[in-house]
Tab-separated table of C-alpha atoms and ligand atoms in Angstrom:
chain	number	residue	atom	x	y	z
F	1	ARG	CA	64.255	80.759	120.024
F	2	SER	CA	65.381	77.540	121.678
F	3	LYS	CA	67.628	77.903	124.711
F	4	LEU	CA	70.120	75.388	123.441
F	5	PHE	CA	70.470	77.043	120.070
F	6	GLY	CA	70.833	80.487	121.639
F	7	ARG	CA	73.598	79.365	123.980
F	8	GLY	CA	75.437	77.738	121.159
F	9	ILE	CA	75.479	80.968	119.236
F	10	PHE	CA	76.559	82.984	122.247
F	11	SER	CA	79.522	80.807	123.163
F	12	PHE	CA	80.568	80.751	119.516
F	13	TYR	CA	80.555	84.548	119.381
F	14	ASP	CA	82.294	84.842	122.764
F	15	GLU	CA	85.178	82.782	121.508
F	16	LYS	CA	85.352	84.751	118.308
F	17	LEU	CA	85.295	88.015	120.231
F	18	ASP	CA	88.081	86.854	122.579
F	19	LYS	CA	90.203	85.948	119.617
F	20	GLU	CA	89.546	89.278	117.933
F	21	LEU	CA	90.379	91.197	121.097
F	22	ALA	CA	93.624	89.280	121.501
F	23	GLU	CA	94.607	89.897	117.885
F	24	ARG	CA	93.722	93.538	118.251
F	25	SER	CA	95.916	93.998	121.285
F	26	ILE	CA	98.838	92.260	119.557
F	27	LEU	CA	98.382	94.454	116.497
F	28	THR	CA	98.173	97.586	118.663
F	29	GLY	CA	101.480	96.677	120.299
F	30	GLU	CA	103.064	95.996	116.944
F	31	LEU	CA	101.767	99.270	115.560
F	32	ARG	CA	103.181	101.226	118.500
F	33	LYS	CA	106.566	99.569	117.962
F	34	ALA	CA	106.333	100.180	114.223
F	35	ILE	CA	105.874	103.916	114.822
F	36	ASP	CA	108.914	104.004	117.154
F	37	GLU	CA	110.999	102.103	114.625
F	38	GLU	CA	109.580	103.899	111.580
F	39	GLN	CA	108.548	100.704	109.787
F	40	PHE	CA	106.509	102.772	107.325
F	41	LYS	CA	106.966	103.851	103.783
F	42	LEU	CA	105.174	106.346	101.584
F	43	PHE	CA	104.134	105.290	98.110
F	44	TYR	CA	103.228	107.990	95.619
F	45	GLN	CA	100.559	107.869	92.933
F	46	PRO	CA	100.828	110.406	90.090
F	47	GLN	CA	98.118	112.954	89.396
F	48	PHE	CA	97.891	114.229	85.829
F	49	ALA	CA	96.123	117.048	84.058
F	50	SER	CA	93.198	115.576	82.120
F	51	ASP	CA	95.368	115.308	78.983
F	52	GLY	CA	96.640	112.249	80.858
F	53	THR	CA	100.305	113.156	80.379
F	54	THR	CA	101.101	116.406	82.170
F	55	LEU	CA	102.203	115.484	85.659
F	56	LYS	CA	100.884	117.794	88.384
F	57	GLY	CA	101.953	116.001	91.521
F	58	TYR	CA	101.535	112.879	93.614
F	59	GLU	CA	99.288	111.580	96.362
F	60	ALA	CA	101.155	110.055	99.304
F	61	LEU	CA	99.764	106.651	100.279
F	62	LEU	CA	100.924	104.985	103.467
F	63	ARG	CA	102.312	101.433	103.636
F	64	TRP	CA	103.480	99.477	106.673
F	65	VAL	CA	106.544	97.356	105.988
F	66	HIS	CA	105.752	94.709	108.614
F	67	PRO	CA	108.864	92.768	109.739
F	68	THR	CA	107.259	89.349	109.163
F	69	LEU	CA	104.043	89.933	107.185
F	70	GLY	CA	105.549	92.257	104.582
F	71	LEU	CA	103.826	95.233	102.975
F	72	GLN	CA	100.507	96.095	104.641
F	73	MET	CA	97.863	98.282	102.999
F	74	PRO	CA	96.231	101.145	104.941
F	75	ASP	CA	92.862	99.390	105.377
F	76	LYS	CA	94.727	96.806	107.513
F	77	PHE	CA	96.014	99.260	110.101
F	78	ILE	CA	94.610	102.791	109.728
F	79	PRO	CA	91.238	102.024	111.386
F	80	LEU	CA	93.056	100.606	114.437
F	81	ALA	CA	95.508	103.522	114.424
F	82	GLU	CA	92.511	105.863	114.499
F	83	GLU	CA	90.735	104.002	117.314
F	84	THR	CA	93.858	103.898	119.489
F	85	GLY	CA	95.000	107.456	118.772
F	86	LEU	CA	98.230	106.142	117.219
F	87	ILE	CA	97.189	107.899	114.015
F	88	VAL	CA	98.349	111.161	115.622
F	89	PRO	CA	102.094	110.318	115.749
F	90	LEU	CA	101.752	108.258	112.554
F	91	GLY	CA	100.001	111.113	110.742
F	92	LYS	CA	102.750	113.506	111.836
F	93	TRP	CA	105.337	111.142	110.389
F	94	VAL	CA	103.397	111.037	107.094
F	95	LEU	CA	103.111	114.820	106.926
F	96	HIS	CA	106.771	115.475	107.714
F	97	THR	CA	108.054	112.708	105.435
F	98	ALA	CA	105.838	113.727	102.501
F	99	CYS	CA	106.907	117.387	102.793
F	100	ALA	CA	110.588	116.454	103.063
F	101	GLN	CA	110.430	114.165	100.024
F	102	ALA	CA	108.353	116.574	97.913
F	103	ALA	CA	110.837	119.380	98.622
F	104	SER	CA	113.366	117.515	96.455
F	105	TRP	CA	111.004	117.231	93.450
F	106	PRO	CA	110.751	119.769	90.623
F	107	GLU	CA	108.986	122.902	91.852
F	108	GLU	CA	105.952	122.422	89.597
F	109	LEU	CA	104.967	119.278	91.460
F	110	SER	CA	102.729	119.163	94.492
F	111	VAL	CA	102.099	116.521	97.127
F	112	ALA	CA	98.729	115.439	98.504
F	113	VAL	CA	98.555	114.039	102.034
F	114	ASN	CA	95.532	112.213	103.472
F	115	LEU	CA	94.417	113.383	106.896
F	116	SER	CA	92.395	111.394	109.365
F	117	ALA	CA	89.437	112.897	111.253
F	118	VAL	CA	91.379	112.359	114.481
F	119	GLN	CA	94.205	114.560	113.174
F	120	LEU	CA	91.786	117.251	112.093
F	121	ARG	CA	90.536	117.484	115.681
F	122	GLN	CA	94.064	117.958	117.124
F	123	GLN	CA	94.681	121.445	118.460
F	124	ASP	CA	98.236	121.491	117.128
F	125	LEU	CA	97.493	120.395	113.536
F	126	VAL	CA	97.987	123.867	112.050
F	127	GLU	CA	101.271	124.372	113.940
F	128	ASP	CA	102.411	120.937	112.885
F	129	VAL	CA	101.690	121.629	109.209
F	130	ALA	CA	103.562	124.941	109.521
F	131	ARG	CA	106.486	123.109	111.120
F	132	ALA	CA	106.555	120.425	108.398
F	133	LEU	CA	106.685	123.156	105.730
F	134	ASP	CA	109.308	125.133	107.608
F	135	VAL	CA	111.626	122.196	108.277
F	136	SER	CA	111.347	120.834	104.722
F	137	GLY	CA	111.422	124.206	102.957
F	138	LEU	CA	108.397	123.160	100.877
F	139	SER	CA	106.220	126.077	99.767
F	140	ALA	CA	102.731	125.944	101.261
F	141	TYR	CA	100.999	126.010	97.872
F	142	ARG	CA	102.712	122.708	96.952
F	143	LEU	CA	101.009	120.903	99.833
F	144	GLU	CA	97.466	119.658	99.505
F	145	LEU	CA	95.577	118.081	102.402
F	146	GLU	CA	92.877	115.535	101.584
F	147	ILE	CA	89.990	115.194	103.966
F	148	THR	CA	86.812	113.170	103.639
F	149	GLU	CA	83.328	114.532	104.114
F	150	SER	CA	82.658	112.171	107.036
F	151	MET	CA	85.248	114.162	108.990
F	152	LEU	CA	83.227	117.322	108.752
F	153	MET	CA	80.103	116.079	110.447
F	154	SER	CA	81.096	116.906	114.010
F	155	ASN	CA	82.430	120.023	115.739
F	156	THR	CA	81.916	122.242	112.755
F	157	THR	CA	83.190	125.465	114.337
F	158	GLN	CA	86.585	124.087	115.303
F	159	ILE	CA	87.012	122.368	111.935
F	160	THR	CA	86.006	125.511	110.035
F	161	GLN	CA	88.655	127.433	111.975
F	162	THR	CA	91.340	124.821	111.389
F	163	LEU	CA	90.645	124.581	107.656
F	164	GLY	CA	90.437	128.377	107.424
F	165	ARG	CA	93.859	128.771	109.049
F	166	LEU	CA	95.421	126.140	106.797
F	167	SER	CA	93.886	127.779	103.777
F	168	ALA	CA	95.163	131.197	104.856
F	169	MET	CA	98.681	129.709	105.046
F	170	GLY	CA	98.369	128.838	101.368
F	171	VAL	CA	97.941	125.096	101.851
F	172	ARG	CA	95.336	123.620	99.503
F	173	ILE	CA	92.418	121.581	100.797
F	174	ALA	CA	90.813	118.772	98.829
F	175	MET	CA	87.617	116.905	99.586
F	176	ASP	CA	88.397	113.217	99.097
F	177	ASP	CA	85.940	110.471	98.094
F	178	PHE	CA	83.323	113.026	97.099
F	179	GLY	CA	79.842	111.633	96.684
F	180	THR	CA	80.178	108.629	98.986
F	181	GLY	CA	78.985	110.253	102.218
F	182	TYR	CA	75.561	111.212	103.432
F	183	SER	CA	75.437	114.876	102.609
F	184	SER	CA	78.345	115.824	100.396
F	185	MET	CA	76.521	118.862	99.072
F	186	ALA	CA	76.035	120.454	102.482
F	187	TYR	CA	79.786	120.750	103.025
F	188	LEU	CA	80.691	122.244	99.693
F	189	TRP	CA	80.114	125.862	100.558
F	190	ARG	CA	80.935	125.709	104.267
F	191	PHE	CA	84.582	124.839	103.946
F	192	PRO	CA	87.367	126.359	101.842
F	193	PHE	CA	87.922	123.504	99.399
F	194	ASP	CA	90.272	124.057	96.485
F	195	LYS	CA	89.624	120.674	94.971
F	196	LEU	CA	87.008	118.006	94.887
F	197	LYS	CA	88.029	114.387	94.291
F	198	ILE	CA	85.312	112.331	92.664
F	199	ASP	CA	85.260	108.866	94.191
F	200	ARG	CA	86.223	105.790	92.232
F	201	ALA	CA	82.671	104.501	92.627
F	202	PHE	CA	81.616	107.112	90.034
F	203	THR	CA	84.634	106.714	87.767
F	204	GLU	CA	83.929	102.985	87.501
F	205	SER	CA	80.633	103.566	85.726
F	206	ILE	CA	81.660	106.503	83.581
F	207	ALA	CA	81.437	105.844	79.852
F	208	VAL	CA	79.250	102.816	80.651
F	209	ASP	CA	76.160	104.317	82.227
F	210	SER	CA	75.017	107.613	80.726
F	211	LYS	CA	73.217	108.505	83.949
F	212	VAL	CA	76.534	108.423	85.784
F	213	ASP	CA	78.045	110.662	83.102
F	214	ALA	CA	75.218	113.135	83.695
F	215	VAL	CA	75.790	113.134	87.466
F	216	VAL	CA	79.547	113.583	87.050
F	217	LYS	CA	79.022	116.335	84.524
F	218	SER	CA	76.906	118.289	86.977
F	219	ILE	CA	79.347	117.686	89.853
F	220	ILE	CA	82.146	119.103	87.702
F	221	SER	CA	80.153	122.130	86.656
F	222	LEU	CA	79.028	122.747	90.263
F	223	ALA	CA	82.637	122.525	91.478
F	224	HIS	CA	83.820	124.898	88.769
F	225	SER	CA	81.161	127.447	89.607
F	226	LEU	CA	82.451	127.301	93.206
F	227	GLN	CA	86.039	127.876	91.939
F	228	MET	CA	87.104	124.332	92.800
F	229	GLN	CA	89.242	122.041	90.687
F	230	VAL	CA	88.060	118.487	90.083
F	231	ASN	CA	90.121	115.293	90.288
F	232	ALA	CA	88.686	111.938	89.199
F	233	GLU	CA	90.101	108.954	91.076
F	234	GLY	CA	90.477	105.371	89.913
F	235	ILE	CA	90.917	105.791	86.151
F	236	GLU	CA	91.445	102.319	84.750
F	237	THR	CA	90.450	102.643	81.089
F	238	MET	CA	91.050	104.935	78.140
F	239	ASP	CA	87.259	105.350	77.740
F	240	GLN	CA	87.014	106.734	81.272
F	241	LEU	CA	89.875	109.136	80.615
F	242	GLU	CA	88.345	110.379	77.389
F	243	ALA	CA	84.885	110.786	78.894
F	244	LEU	CA	86.278	112.733	81.864
F	245	ARG	CA	88.310	114.937	79.587
F	246	SER	CA	85.243	115.777	77.534
F	247	LEU	CA	83.362	116.547	80.768
F	248	GLU	CA	86.121	119.092	81.531
F	249	CYS	CA	87.513	117.290	84.550
F	250	ASP	CA	90.778	119.026	85.564
F	251	GLU	CA	92.842	116.205	86.956
F	252	VAL	CA	92.990	112.414	86.727
F	253	GLN	CA	94.525	109.660	88.791
F	254	GLY	CA	94.311	105.883	88.519
F	255	TYR	CA	96.051	102.586	87.831
F	256	MET	CA	95.976	103.141	84.060
F	257	LEU	CA	97.945	106.355	84.461
F	258	GLY	CA	100.243	105.190	87.212
F	259	ARG	CA	100.131	102.965	90.251
F	260	PRO	CA	101.416	104.083	93.648
F	261	VAL	CA	105.202	103.455	93.783
F	262	PRO	CA	107.910	103.995	96.409
F	263	GLU	CA	109.588	107.418	96.408
F	264	ASP	CA	112.884	106.142	94.996
F	265	GLN	CA	111.084	104.843	91.900
F	266	LEU	CA	109.565	108.182	90.914
F	267	VAL	CA	110.605	109.590	87.555
F	268	HIS	CA	109.652	113.187	86.922
F	269	LYS	CA	110.503	113.565	83.317
F	270	ARG	CA	110.161	116.745	81.345
F	271	GLU	CA	107.992	116.563	78.255
F	272	SER	CA	110.327	115.782	75.374
F	273	LYS	CA	108.443	117.123	72.355
F	274	ASP	CA	108.299	120.677	73.692
F	275	ALA	CA	111.667	121.508	75.209
F	276	GLY	CA	110.635	125.028	76.219
F	277	SER	CA	107.600	123.888	78.141
F	278	SER	CA	107.782	123.549	81.885
F	279	SER	CA	105.266	120.741	81.987
F	280	ILE	CA	106.494	117.394	83.161
F	281	THR	CA	105.571	113.973	81.929
F	282	ALA	CA	106.026	110.623	83.587
F	283	ILE	CA	108.082	108.298	81.448
F	284	LYS	CA	105.326	105.910	80.433
F	285	PRO	CA	102.069	107.397	81.668
F	286	PHE	CA	99.910	104.672	80.178
F	287	ASP	CA	101.962	101.769	81.404
F	288	VAL	CA	99.794	99.517	83.560
U	301	LIG	P1	92.172	107.365	99.076
U	301	LIG	O1	92.825	108.557	99.696
U	301	LIG	O2	90.850	107.589	98.434
U	301	LIG	O3	93.257	106.788	98.076
U	301	LIG	C1	92.944	106.149	96.867
U	301	LIG	C2	93.058	104.651	96.999
U	301	LIG	O4	92.648	104.058	95.756
U	301	LIG	C3	94.485	104.153	97.223
U	301	LIG	O5	94.394	102.933	97.958
U	301	LIG	C4	94.956	103.865	95.800
U	301	LIG	O6	96.022	102.943	95.729
U	301	LIG	C5	93.687	103.296	95.202
U	301	LIG	N1	93.642	103.471	93.736
U	301	LIG	C6	94.199	104.439	92.997
U	301	LIG	N2	93.928	104.284	91.685
U	301	LIG	C7	93.154	103.173	91.587
U	301	LIG	C8	92.535	102.486	90.472
U	301	LIG	O7	92.655	102.857	89.313
U	301	LIG	N3	91.801	101.379	90.777
U	301	LIG	C9	91.652	100.930	92.060
U	301	LIG	N4	90.932	99.832	92.250
U	301	LIG	N5	92.216	101.573	93.131
U	301	LIG	C10	92.948	102.675	92.900
U	301	LIG	P2	95.283	102.665	99.261
U	301	LIG	O8	96.686	103.136	99.034
U	301	LIG	O9	95.051	101.262	99.674
U	301	LIG	O10	94.642	103.640	100.332
U	301	LIG	C11	93.333	103.435	100.793
U	301	LIG	C12	92.892	104.561	101.698
U	301	LIG	O11	93.665	104.605	102.880
U	301	LIG	C13	93.052	105.941	101.070
U	301	LIG	O12	91.978	106.208	100.192
U	301	LIG	C14	93.033	106.811	102.295
U	301	LIG	O13	91.713	107.057	102.720
U	301	LIG	C15	93.724	105.938	103.316
U	301	LIG	N6	95.122	106.373	103.478
U	301	LIG	C16	96.194	106.091	102.694
U	301	LIG	N7	97.317	106.706	103.158
U	301	LIG	C17	96.911	107.405	104.248
U	301	LIG	C18	97.600	108.271	105.190
U	301	LIG	O14	98.805	108.554	105.099
U	301	LIG	N8	96.842	108.790	106.209
U	301	LIG	C19	95.495	108.541	106.329
U	301	LIG	N9	94.849	109.085	107.363
U	301	LIG	N10	94.841	107.754	105.477
U	301	LIG	C20	95.533	107.194	104.449
U	302	LIG	MG1	93.125	110.412	99.174
U	303	LIG	MG1	89.727	108.894	97.542
U	304	LIG	MG1	89.252	106.349	100.130
């Protein structure tokens, strides 16, 4: 390649890199301050039984209420929080806040908290979960921890121990984004999963592509034969809901059923047509 052309490219990338590094260090500083000042908020997305109306609980989804930029989604700051280690204090805040808020909900409802790989490698994770339950008074079985398969690839022994201890405490473990990693299958029997969450990438093509339906059907039956529940993420249409119900999926979650909302906007309403039933229905489950 010509010398001139090559140099041009290099100086262009150098400048870009400098700018990115500068932005990154500003953002890191802001993130550190945000953790000190608790500029975060948990949104909650409802999870329903596959009838689409019986509320089972909520998944906690983190938002950063940035003082000047406004509400920031996790993809904007979680990768940096993970790289800098700030996810450890931030993850603790999420865990403690989610447990405290869930403790005030009706007892039938559970809360799902996303864990980062960095948190899973912390020696004090199990103690911290125990502390969050103890302080909040939330029963262990009402807490579900979501981990992704990519987290399981390294240091298997330590992770097996950690998940085993959490499981023994009664906390439920869910595998998030199932089917998107390299070797989802290999992890299924090695770790004590209670639930498998089928990634939105599958849900998207359900009821459109019969091959996808066949794959999902076999994932569900595999999970059931391993005593795991199945949640399908990202339900956006009635067709998807109906197809998943007929495939005997246990739990559904998605924009059609309910978007993530701040804690103070949650309505846990008891099902009206059957007064004796203890099941709970969100007020307008199909409201988009
Ligand atoms: P996730 O755990 O797989 O969460 C599901 C994501 O899909 C959420 O995005 C949710 O708002 C979105 N979603 C739900 N239903 C639908 C739907 O019907 N259609 C579409 N298009 N999207 C839907 P969000 O809140 O932006 O979170 C993205 C990811 O950030 C999460 O993926 C999770 O991996 C991570 N995350 C969120 N909160 C936390 C947290 O507290 N700690 C950690 N470590 N990660 C978190
Ligand atoms: Mg999740
Ligand atoms: Mg997911
Ligand atoms: Mg995800």
